[in-house]
């Protein structure tokens, strides 16, 4: 489990190291030929300054250091600045910045078995440095592979649209925020073991695969035409019914069943036709 450390400032240690280095240089230069003991002291000062310098570390903003002491986890430093730690500690740099993952376009089958192309954009960052450092091998590769698996699972769990599944509550094309929320939850569940926090996940590309795209486009066009024709017929029937009621209520003309049928036929042709009707003047009667 992640443990946060607050190390001491490293500025005093830096000054001490510089002082020891200057002293060692001065003693070595002045006593190299006269006093062997002073040469030994100079060498000790130099080695001590090098040892202390090893304990200095600089942490940039939104970065951290995971510290180990001979294989044992000591803690994580997330503060920024110059610090001094035990020189025997080993450290591992881990960035805490948000990163973008532009997934490659994957060709998978949706819930109905149709081949589709899908790609996502994921914004993530390291939330738990202990898990990222010790629970997985190369957490960035882990994020990439698990993200691809999550996208494939999402695509196979829902239909592309409701052309084949009229009762589908959610589709990939029309799901919008719901699909993105499901994707974020799927990624969170998969990447939590690596200490990764998902900030955002969005579908960036969604389309039928090229081998069926043309057929699906024709099917969508046919569906749209049928829906439009249905609305036109419903409106035309309502208008014909209204016309017959008005003629009857206001006693404009009395129509028998045959004349009503002829009128309904003519009105339906006019209202449902794609082209404007051409009027024809009939000087006779319906029966001649």
Tab-separated table of C-alpha atoms in Angstrom:
chain	number	residue	atom	x	y	z
A	1	UNK	CA	0.000	0.000	0.000
A	2	UNK	CA	1.263	3.470	-0.866
A	3	UNK	CA	2.983	5.360	1.978
A	4	UNK	CA	3.807	9.070	1.634
A	5	UNK	CA	7.188	10.257	2.939
A	6	UNK	CA	8.175	13.809	3.871
A	7	UNK	CA	11.994	13.962	3.559
A	8	UNK	CA	14.103	16.806	4.875
A	9	UNK	CA	15.242	19.687	2.702
A	10	UNK	CA	18.425	19.064	0.775
A	11	UNK	CA	19.853	22.600	0.715
A	12	UNK	CA	21.842	22.225	3.965
A	13	UNK	CA	23.244	18.909	2.773
A	14	UNK	CA	24.227	20.526	-0.521
A	15	UNK	CA	26.154	23.236	1.331
A	16	UNK	CA	27.875	20.607	3.495
A	17	UNK	CA	28.853	18.599	0.434
A	18	UNK	CA	30.344	21.655	-1.256
A	19	UNK	CA	32.258	22.502	1.924
A	20	UNK	CA	33.658	18.983	2.226
A	21	UNK	CA	34.672	19.024	-1.410
A	22	UNK	CA	36.491	22.346	-1.033
A	23	UNK	CA	38.225	21.140	2.146
A	24	UNK	CA	39.312	17.896	0.514
A	25	UNK	CA	40.660	19.757	-2.509
A	26	UNK	CA	42.579	22.222	-0.323
A	27	UNK	CA	44.089	19.483	1.869
A	28	UNK	CA	45.049	17.373	-1.104
A	29	UNK	CA	46.780	20.267	-2.873
A	30	UNK	CA	48.668	21.525	0.177
A	31	UNK	CA	49.619	18.206	1.791
A	32	UNK	CA	50.128	15.839	-1.130
A	33	UNK	CA	53.947	15.937	-0.742
A	34	UNK	CA	54.398	16.769	2.989
A	35	UNK	CA	51.781	15.002	5.087
A	36	UNK	CA	50.329	11.633	4.141
A	37	UNK	CA	47.816	11.842	7.009
A	38	UNK	CA	46.270	15.006	5.613
A	39	UNK	CA	46.010	13.298	2.238
A	40	UNK	CA	43.988	10.542	3.893
A	41	UNK	CA	41.730	13.132	5.533
A	42	UNK	CA	41.252	14.829	2.182
A	43	UNK	CA	40.316	11.516	0.605
A	44	UNK	CA	37.818	10.786	3.396
A	45	UNK	CA	36.219	14.242	2.971
A	46	UNK	CA	35.923	13.701	-0.755
A	47	UNK	CA	34.324	10.263	-0.358
A	48	UNK	CA	31.941	11.585	2.316
A	49	UNK	CA	30.844	14.441	0.048
A	50	UNK	CA	30.180	11.962	-2.782
A	51	UNK	CA	28.207	9.728	-0.415
A	52	UNK	CA	26.053	12.612	0.804
A	53	UNK	CA	25.495	13.855	-2.748
A	54	UNK	CA	23.995	10.477	-3.608
A	55	UNK	CA	21.245	11.193	-1.071
A	56	UNK	CA	20.213	14.418	-2.786
A	57	UNK	CA	17.304	14.238	-5.192
A	58	UNK	CA	15.323	16.790	-7.188
A	59	UNK	CA	11.623	16.111	-7.780
A	60	UNK	CA	9.923	18.077	-10.549
A	61	UNK	CA	6.261	19.162	-10.344
A	62	UNK	CA	3.805	16.288	-10.842
A	63	UNK	CA	6.535	13.698	-10.426
A	64	UNK	CA	7.301	11.284	-7.611
A	65	UNK	CA	10.021	8.957	-6.347
A	66	UNK	CA	9.369	5.449	-5.033
A	67	UNK	CA	12.046	4.579	-2.446
A	68	UNK	CA	13.411	1.126	-1.605
A	69	UNK	CA	15.928	-0.002	0.992
A	70	UNK	CA	17.598	-3.234	-0.116
A	71	UNK	CA	14.389	-4.544	-1.698
A	72	UNK	CA	11.996	-3.246	0.959
A	73	UNK	CA	9.477	-0.536	0.083
A	74	UNK	CA	10.110	2.553	2.218
A	75	UNK	CA	7.628	5.066	0.832
A	76	UNK	CA	6.843	7.551	-1.913
A	77	UNK	CA	7.875	11.190	-2.102
A	78	UNK	CA	5.391	13.390	-3.982
A	79	UNK	CA	6.549	16.827	-2.833
A	80	UNK	CA	8.516	18.990	-5.243
A	81	UNK	CA	11.952	20.459	-4.683
A	82	UNK	CA	15.406	19.460	-3.444
A	83	UNK	CA	15.414	16.788	-0.706
A	84	UNK	CA	17.863	14.629	1.175
A	85	UNK	CA	17.206	10.945	1.805
A	86	UNK	CA	19.224	8.013	3.012
A	87	UNK	CA	21.964	7.601	0.375
A	88	UNK	CA	21.468	3.830	0.550
A	89	UNK	CA	17.908	4.149	-0.719
A	90	UNK	CA	17.230	3.277	-4.363
A	91	UNK	CA	14.599	5.336	-6.125
A	92	UNK	CA	12.286	4.939	-9.102
A	93	UNK	CA	10.832	7.918	-10.964
A	94	UNK	CA	7.095	7.820	-11.675
A	95	UNK	CA	5.265	10.659	-13.411
A	96	UNK	CA	1.973	11.842	-11.900
A	97	UNK	CA	0.976	13.846	-14.987
A	98	UNK	CA	-2.130	13.088	-17.020
A	99	UNK	CA	-1.389	11.195	-20.208
A	100	UNK	CA	-3.356	10.628	-23.411
A	101	UNK	CA	-3.689	7.220	-24.967
A	102	UNK	CA	-4.891	7.299	-28.581
A	103	UNK	CA	-5.913	3.723	-29.184
A	104	UNK	CA	-5.450	2.192	-32.594
A	105	UNK	CA	-8.510	1.495	-34.721
A	106	UNK	CA	-9.706	-2.027	-33.936
A	107	UNK	CA	-11.853	-4.233	-36.155
A	108	UNK	CA	-14.234	-6.254	-33.978
A	109	UNK	CA	-17.733	-7.746	-34.157
A	110	UNK	CA	-20.558	-6.019	-32.323
A	111	UNK	CA	-23.243	-7.846	-30.346
A	112	UNK	CA	-25.115	-8.757	-33.556
A	113	UNK	CA	-21.954	-10.111	-35.203
A	114	UNK	CA	-21.450	-7.204	-37.615
A	115	UNK	CA	-17.795	-6.214	-38.191
A	116	UNK	CA	-17.171	-2.648	-37.049
A	117	UNK	CA	-14.211	-0.321	-36.579
A	118	UNK	CA	-13.784	1.371	-33.206
A	119	UNK	CA	-11.111	3.500	-31.518
A	120	UNK	CA	-11.028	5.406	-28.223
A	121	UNK	CA	-9.095	8.206	-26.535
A	122	UNK	CA	-8.242	7.675	-22.863
A	123	UNK	CA	-6.917	10.217	-20.356
A	124	UNK	CA	-5.191	8.528	-17.412
A	125	UNK	CA	-2.609	9.076	-14.704
A	126	UNK	CA	-0.901	7.165	-11.912
A	127	UNK	CA	-2.910	7.355	-8.692
A	128	UNK	CA	-1.129	4.741	-6.535
A	129	UNK	CA	2.635	4.663	-7.060
A	130	UNK	CA	3.109	1.451	-5.039
A	131	UNK	CA	0.789	-0.543	-7.322
A	132	UNK	CA	2.254	1.032	-10.470
A	133	UNK	CA	5.800	0.202	-9.375
A	134	UNK	CA	5.398	-3.261	-7.849
A	135	UNK	CA	2.065	-4.871	-8.807
A	136	UNK	CA	2.547	-4.846	-12.594
A	137	UNK	CA	5.461	-4.996	-15.025
A	138	UNK	CA	5.773	-1.727	-16.992
A	139	UNK	CA	2.492	-0.069	-16.091
A	140	UNK	CA	2.355	1.956	-19.346
A	141	UNK	CA	2.298	-1.259	-21.412
A	142	UNK	CA	-0.279	-2.672	-19.019
A	143	UNK	CA	-2.526	0.356	-19.631
A	144	UNK	CA	-2.219	-0.053	-23.410
A	145	UNK	CA	-3.047	-3.765	-23.466
A	146	UNK	CA	-5.898	-3.625	-20.957
A	147	UNK	CA	-7.426	-0.624	-22.733
A	148	UNK	CA	-7.535	-2.576	-25.984
A	149	UNK	CA	-9.187	-5.502	-24.192
A	150	UNK	CA	-11.766	-3.189	-22.609
A	151	UNK	CA	-12.658	-1.640	-25.984
A	152	UNK	CA	-13.106	-5.070	-27.556
A	153	UNK	CA	-15.350	-6.178	-24.693
A	154	UNK	CA	-17.421	-2.987	-24.984
A	155	UNK	CA	-17.893	-3.425	-28.743
A	156	UNK	CA	-19.030	-7.031	-28.356
A	157	UNK	CA	-21.492	-6.141	-25.561
A	158	UNK	CA	-23.698	-3.730	-27.552
A	159	UNK	CA	-25.065	-3.533	-31.113
A	160	UNK	CA	-23.774	-0.834	-33.424
A	161	UNK	CA	-27.312	0.498	-33.888
A	162	UNK	CA	-30.900	-0.719	-33.501
A	163	UNK	CA	-31.476	-1.769	-37.121
A	164	UNK	CA	-31.282	-5.443	-36.178
A	165	UNK	CA	-32.149	-5.156	-32.490
A	166	UNK	CA	-35.154	-2.869	-32.106
A	167	UNK	CA	-35.336	-3.493	-28.367
A	168	UNK	CA	-31.704	-2.631	-27.602
A	169	UNK	CA	-31.719	-0.087	-24.731
A	170	UNK	CA	-28.210	1.171	-25.585
A	171	UNK	CA	-26.316	1.139	-28.875
A	172	UNK	CA	-22.753	2.124	-29.661
A	173	UNK	CA	-23.809	4.789	-32.149
A	174	UNK	CA	-26.494	6.440	-30.025
A	175	UNK	CA	-25.320	5.564	-26.499
A	176	UNK	CA	-23.339	8.779	-26.094
A	177	UNK	CA	-22.467	9.533	-22.466
A	178	UNK	CA	-23.849	6.190	-21.270
A	179	UNK	CA	-21.423	4.244	-23.468
A	180	UNK	CA	-18.549	6.483	-22.355
A	181	UNK	CA	-19.491	5.947	-18.701
A	182	UNK	CA	-19.584	2.169	-19.202
A	183	UNK	CA	-16.180	2.324	-20.906
A	184	UNK	CA	-14.708	4.386	-18.056
A	185	UNK	CA	-16.010	1.910	-15.476
A	186	UNK	CA	-14.639	-1.026	-17.471
A	187	UNK	CA	-11.214	0.616	-17.660
A	188	UNK	CA	-11.264	1.530	-13.969
A	189	UNK	CA	-11.999	-2.076	-12.996
A	190	UNK	CA	-9.211	-3.416	-15.203
A	191	UNK	CA	-6.537	-0.827	-14.350
A	192	UNK	CA	-7.150	-0.361	-10.629
A	193	UNK	CA	-4.715	-3.198	-9.880
A	194	UNK	CA	-1.964	-1.082	-11.458
A	195	UNK	CA	-2.889	2.036	-9.474
A	196	UNK	CA	-4.136	3.846	-12.590
A	197	UNK	CA	-6.849	6.504	-12.394
A	198	UNK	CA	-9.050	6.972	-15.473
A	199	UNK	CA	-9.974	10.626	-15.929
A	200	UNK	CA	-11.843	10.375	-19.220
A	201	UNK	CA	-12.572	7.836	-21.941
A	202	UNK	CA	-14.278	8.685	-25.244
A	203	UNK	CA	-14.978	6.857	-28.481
A	204	UNK	CA	-13.042	8.726	-31.166
A	205	UNK	CA	-13.923	6.558	-34.185
A	206	UNK	CA	-16.919	4.323	-34.858
A	207	UNK	CA	-17.990	2.924	-38.219
A	208	UNK	CA	-18.989	-0.257	-39.992
A	209	UNK	CA	-16.110	-2.201	-41.471
A	210	UNK	CA	-15.412	-1.395	-45.120
A	211	UNK	CA	-16.683	-4.755	-46.396
A	212	UNK	CA	-20.240	-4.116	-45.158
A	213	UNK	CA	-20.339	-0.318	-45.010
A	214	UNK	CA	-22.030	0.024	-48.432
A	215	UNK	CA	-24.727	-2.542	-47.668
A	216	UNK	CA	-25.432	-1.014	-44.262
A	217	UNK	CA	-25.699	2.450	-45.811
A	218	UNK	CA	-28.311	1.185	-48.272
A	219	UNK	CA	-30.168	-0.469	-45.417
A	220	UNK	CA	-30.182	2.748	-43.402
A	221	UNK	CA	-31.428	4.684	-46.422
A	222	UNK	CA	-34.192	2.129	-46.999
A	223	UNK	CA	-35.208	2.322	-43.358
A	224	UNK	CA	-35.336	6.112	-43.544
A	225	UNK	CA	-37.442	6.010	-46.729
A	226	UNK	CA	-39.906	3.544	-45.186
A	227	UNK	CA	-40.204	5.682	-42.055
A	228	UNK	CA	-40.803	8.808	-44.144
A	229	UNK	CA	-43.417	7.064	-46.305
A	230	UNK	CA	-45.186	5.825	-43.166
A	231	UNK	CA	-45.450	9.374	-41.847
A	232	UNK	CA	-46.721	10.627	-45.221
A	233	UNK	CA	-49.422	7.955	-45.408
A	234	UNK	CA	-50.519	8.616	-41.816
A	235	UNK	CA	-50.819	12.329	-42.573
A	236	UNK	CA	-52.642	11.730	-45.851
A	237	UNK	CA	-55.203	9.427	-44.201
A	238	UNK	CA	-55.835	12.065	-41.532
A	239	UNK	CA	-56.310	14.776	-44.143
A	240	UNK	CA	-58.706	12.632	-46.211
A	241	UNK	CA	-60.733	11.778	-43.109
A	242	UNK	CA	-60.896	15.462	-42.159
A	243	UNK	CA	-61.988	16.472	-45.689
A	244	UNK	CA	-64.807	13.924	-45.750
A	245	UNK	CA	-66.038	14.996	-42.304
A	246	UNK	CA	-66.019	18.678	-43.253
A	247	UNK	CA	-67.939	18.033	-46.464
A	248	UNK	CA	-70.513	16.025	-44.552
A	249	UNK	CA	-70.867	18.398	-41.590
A	250	UNK	CA	-71.262	21.535	-43.695
A	251	UNK	CA	-73.523	19.851	-46.281
A	252	UNK	CA	-71.385	21.048	-49.139
A	253	UNK	CA	-72.043	17.975	-51.247
A	254	UNK	CA	-73.631	14.587	-50.736
A	255	UNK	CA	-71.361	11.701	-51.699
A	256	UNK	CA	-72.356	8.098	-52.027
A	257	UNK	CA	-69.897	5.293	-51.312
A	258	UNK	CA	-68.631	5.126	-54.878
A	259	UNK	CA	-67.939	8.875	-55.059
A	260	UNK	CA	-66.244	8.744	-51.627
A	261	UNK	CA	-64.005	5.935	-52.848
A	262	UNK	CA	-63.076	7.921	-55.954
A	263	UNK	CA	-62.381	11.027	-53.881
A	264	UNK	CA	-60.255	9.080	-51.391
A	265	UNK	CA	-58.280	7.529	-54.241
A	266	UNK	CA	-57.615	10.896	-55.872
A	267	UNK	CA	-56.609	12.577	-52.597
A	268	UNK	CA	-54.262	9.744	-51.633
A	269	UNK	CA	-52.563	9.936	-55.029
A	270	UNK	CA	-52.140	13.708	-54.698
A	271	UNK	CA	-50.935	13.659	-51.092
A	272	UNK	CA	-48.628	10.635	-51.328
A	273	UNK	CA	-47.182	11.230	-54.787
A	274	UNK	CA	-43.598	12.414	-55.160
A	275	UNK	CA	-44.495	14.819	-57.967
A	276	UNK	CA	-47.090	17.551	-58.117
A	277	UNK	CA	-50.459	16.376	-59.436
A	278	UNK	CA	-51.621	17.520	-62.897
A	279	UNK	CA	-55.253	18.717	-62.724
A	280	UNK	CA	-57.692	17.291	-65.278
A	281	UNK	CA	-61.067	18.958	-65.905
A	282	UNK	CA	-63.870	16.399	-66.110
A	283	UNK	CA	-66.948	17.887	-67.850
A	284	UNK	CA	-68.987	14.716	-67.534
A	285	UNK	CA	-70.095	12.682	-64.543
A	286	UNK	CA	-68.643	9.785	-62.691
A	287	UNK	CA	-71.160	7.414	-64.337
A	288	UNK	CA	-70.710	8.488	-67.972
